[in-house]
């Protein structure tokens, strides 16, 4: 009913465990979806009993099955999560492939994918590509943790904190270069 984590576990080992657990969670969504599709196809008269026996929410399983049906095994991208695929499941297959390609190439989170789809529908897709590309920055883990702590201390999200901090630093540098006093 829980996960026992040994005292003194190194950060790298803890991080590795998180990646493995995440992979299991992602896989289990596909497994449950495929399981339900099989049940519906082979046991039409009894598969609802199987669903009840699994003890999971019917709507959740239906969503898993719907996504699984929309993405046959050979079309699923291991580098992307089940949720990435779920975001695209309502689209025609050719559009799904195009979005999957872009998502892999840009290394988008599901939120970034959702925003890019929304931007394209609103006619601003070129702008969303440029914004997504400029958001990627390689940062050592220890610095990222430090920045998260500072952002939390400031009571803001990391992205907002980074933008405000960089804006303030840019203002100071540019004003000093122009011989003007920086903003207070």
Short mmCIF file of C-alpha atoms in Angstrom, two decimals:
data_model
loop_
_atom_site.label_atom_id
_atom_site.label_comp_id
_atom_site.label_asym_id
_atom_site.label_seq_id
_atom_site.Cartn_x
_atom_site.Cartn_y
_atom_site.Cartn_z
CA UNK A 1 0.00 0.00 0.00
CA UNK A 2 3.04 2.25 -0.11
CA UNK A 3 6.67 2.56 -1.03
CA UNK A 4 9.35 2.05 1.61
CA UNK A 5 12.35 4.25 0.82
CA UNK A 6 15.52 3.49 2.76
CA UNK A 7 17.01 6.23 4.88
CA UNK A 8 20.03 7.88 3.32
CA UNK A 9 19.10 7.04 -0.27
CA UNK A 10 21.32 9.05 -2.63
CA UNK A 11 19.56 11.66 -4.77
CA UNK A 12 20.61 9.89 -7.98
CA UNK A 13 19.02 6.63 -6.80
CA UNK A 14 15.86 8.43 -5.68
CA UNK A 15 15.68 10.18 -9.06
CA UNK A 16 16.20 6.88 -10.91
CA UNK A 17 13.39 5.28 -8.90
CA UNK A 18 11.09 8.15 -9.87
CA UNK A 19 11.84 7.62 -13.56
CA UNK A 20 11.14 3.90 -13.20
CA UNK A 21 7.88 4.49 -11.32
CA UNK A 22 6.82 7.03 -13.91
CA UNK A 23 7.52 4.51 -16.66
CA UNK A 24 5.40 1.91 -14.88
CA UNK A 25 2.54 4.36 -14.44
CA UNK A 26 2.68 5.35 -18.10
CA UNK A 27 2.79 1.70 -19.19
CA UNK A 28 -0.05 0.71 -16.89
CA UNK A 29 -2.40 3.15 -18.63
CA UNK A 30 -1.64 1.47 -21.95
CA UNK A 31 -1.90 -2.00 -20.39
CA UNK A 32 -5.29 -1.27 -18.85
CA UNK A 33 -6.55 0.28 -22.08
CA UNK A 34 -5.40 -2.72 -24.12
CA UNK A 35 -6.89 -5.06 -21.51
CA UNK A 36 -10.28 -3.36 -21.77
CA UNK A 37 -10.21 -3.31 -25.59
CA UNK A 38 -9.50 -7.03 -25.59
CA UNK A 39 -12.29 -7.66 -23.09
CA UNK A 40 -14.81 -5.67 -25.11
CA UNK A 41 -13.79 -7.47 -28.33
CA UNK A 42 -13.78 -10.98 -26.83
CA UNK A 43 -16.21 -10.99 -23.90
CA UNK A 44 -18.93 -8.52 -24.85
CA UNK A 45 -21.46 -10.17 -22.58
CA UNK A 46 -19.14 -10.33 -19.53
CA UNK A 47 -16.52 -7.61 -19.78
CA UNK A 48 -18.39 -5.21 -17.46
CA UNK A 49 -18.05 -7.83 -14.73
CA UNK A 50 -14.30 -7.82 -15.39
CA UNK A 51 -14.21 -4.05 -15.09
CA UNK A 52 -15.95 -4.19 -11.70
CA UNK A 53 -13.50 -6.89 -10.60
CA UNK A 54 -10.57 -4.62 -11.51
CA UNK A 55 -11.90 -2.08 -9.00
CA UNK A 56 -11.14 0.97 -11.15
CA UNK A 57 -13.39 3.80 -12.22
CA UNK A 58 -15.37 2.88 -15.32
CA UNK A 59 -14.82 6.26 -17.00
CA UNK A 60 -11.07 6.10 -16.38
CA UNK A 61 -10.90 2.67 -18.02
CA UNK A 62 -13.05 3.85 -20.92
CA UNK A 63 -10.62 6.73 -21.49
CA UNK A 64 -7.67 4.34 -21.42
CA UNK A 65 -9.42 2.05 -23.92
CA UNK A 66 -10.33 4.95 -26.20
CA UNK A 67 -6.72 6.16 -26.38
CA UNK A 68 -5.46 2.59 -26.85
CA UNK A 69 -7.86 2.07 -29.77
CA UNK A 70 -6.76 5.35 -31.38
CA UNK A 71 -3.06 4.37 -31.18
CA UNK A 72 -2.20 0.86 -32.28
CA UNK A 73 0.95 -0.57 -30.71
CA UNK A 74 3.22 0.31 -33.64
CA UNK A 75 2.12 3.99 -33.53
CA UNK A 76 2.83 4.54 -29.84
CA UNK A 77 5.91 6.61 -29.06
CA UNK A 78 7.92 5.26 -26.11
CA UNK A 79 9.54 8.68 -25.60
CA UNK A 80 6.11 10.24 -24.98
CA UNK A 81 3.68 9.59 -22.17
CA UNK A 82 0.24 8.06 -22.38
CA UNK A 83 -1.08 11.55 -21.61
CA UNK A 84 0.70 12.99 -24.68
CA UNK A 85 -1.15 10.43 -26.79
CA UNK A 86 -4.42 11.16 -24.99
CA UNK A 87 -4.08 14.85 -25.91
CA UNK A 88 -3.97 13.83 -29.58
CA UNK A 89 -6.42 10.93 -29.62
CA UNK A 90 -9.34 12.93 -31.04
CA UNK A 91 -7.34 14.05 -34.10
CA UNK A 92 -7.11 12.21 -37.43
CA UNK A 93 -4.16 9.78 -37.62
CA UNK A 94 -2.07 11.95 -39.95
CA UNK A 95 -2.39 14.94 -37.61
CA UNK A 96 -1.57 12.71 -34.65
CA UNK A 97 1.65 11.64 -36.35
CA UNK A 98 2.61 15.22 -37.13
CA UNK A 99 2.01 16.32 -33.54
CA UNK A 100 3.82 13.28 -32.15
CA UNK A 101 6.83 14.11 -34.33
CA UNK A 102 6.87 17.75 -33.18
CA UNK A 103 6.37 16.80 -29.55
CA UNK A 104 9.30 14.38 -29.63
CA UNK A 105 11.52 16.85 -31.48
CA UNK A 106 10.68 19.78 -29.16
CA UNK A 107 10.60 17.57 -26.01
CA UNK A 108 7.28 19.15 -25.03
CA UNK A 109 5.46 18.39 -21.80
CA UNK A 110 1.77 17.56 -22.15
CA UNK A 111 0.96 21.13 -21.13
CA UNK A 112 3.24 22.53 -23.86
CA UNK A 113 1.64 20.18 -26.39
CA UNK A 114 -1.85 21.27 -25.33
CA UNK A 115 -0.83 24.93 -25.60
CA UNK A 116 0.70 24.39 -29.07
CA UNK A 117 -2.48 22.69 -30.29
CA UNK A 118 -4.56 25.55 -28.88
CA UNK A 119 -2.25 28.12 -30.46
CA UNK A 120 -2.55 26.44 -33.85
CA UNK A 121 -6.36 26.44 -33.59
CA UNK A 122 -6.20 30.15 -32.76
CA UNK A 123 -3.86 30.77 -35.68
CA UNK A 124 -0.69 31.51 -33.69
CA UNK A 125 1.23 28.24 -34.24
CA UNK A 126 4.44 29.84 -35.54
CA UNK A 127 4.64 31.96 -32.42
CA UNK A 128 4.15 28.94 -30.12
CA UNK A 129 7.08 27.10 -31.77
CA UNK A 130 9.37 30.07 -31.19
CA UNK A 131 8.27 30.46 -27.57
CA UNK A 132 8.66 26.73 -26.84
CA UNK A 133 12.12 26.68 -28.39
CA UNK A 134 13.31 29.64 -26.34
CA UNK A 135 12.14 28.06 -23.09
CA UNK A 136 14.68 25.24 -23.22
CA UNK A 137 17.80 25.84 -21.18
CA UNK A 138 20.20 23.22 -19.82
CA UNK A 139 20.47 23.82 -16.09
CA UNK A 140 22.32 21.63 -13.56
CA UNK A 141 19.95 19.92 -11.10
CA UNK A 142 21.47 21.60 -8.04
CA UNK A 143 20.88 25.05 -9.56
CA UNK A 144 17.32 24.18 -10.55
CA UNK A 145 16.56 23.02 -7.01
CA UNK A 146 18.08 26.21 -5.65
CA UNK A 147 15.97 28.34 -8.00
CA UNK A 148 12.82 26.42 -7.11
CA UNK A 149 13.54 27.13 -3.45
CA UNK A 150 14.03 30.86 -4.17
CA UNK A 151 10.84 31.00 -6.24
CA UNK A 152 8.87 29.28 -3.48
CA UNK A 153 10.35 31.67 -0.93
CA UNK A 154 9.20 34.55 -3.15
CA UNK A 155 5.74 32.97 -3.35
CA UNK A 156 5.76 32.55 -7.12
CA UNK A 157 6.10 29.89 -9.82
CA UNK A 158 9.60 29.11 -11.06
CA UNK A 159 8.93 30.43 -14.58
CA UNK A 160 7.62 33.75 -13.27
CA UNK A 161 10.53 34.03 -10.84
CA UNK A 162 13.10 33.33 -13.56
CA UNK A 163 11.51 35.92 -15.88
CA UNK A 164 11.40 38.59 -13.15
CA UNK A 165 14.97 37.85 -12.04
CA UNK A 166 16.34 37.95 -15.59
CA UNK A 167 14.36 41.12 -16.38
CA UNK A 168 15.81 42.83 -13.31
CA UNK A 169 19.34 41.70 -14.19
CA UNK A 170 18.94 42.83 -17.81
CA UNK A 171 17.58 46.20 -16.68
CA UNK A 172 20.54 46.70 -14.38
CA UNK A 173 23.15 45.74 -16.98
CA UNK A 174 21.57 47.80 -19.77
CA UNK A 175 21.10 50.89 -17.60
CA UNK A 176 24.69 50.67 -16.35
CA UNK A 177 25.88 50.39 -19.96
CA UNK A 178 23.88 53.54 -20.81
CA UNK A 179 25.17 55.35 -17.74
CA UNK A 180 21.71 55.42 -16.13
CA UNK A 181 20.93 54.22 -12.63
CA UNK A 182 19.10 50.84 -12.61
CA UNK A 183 15.53 50.49 -11.34
CA UNK A 184 15.37 50.22 -7.57
#
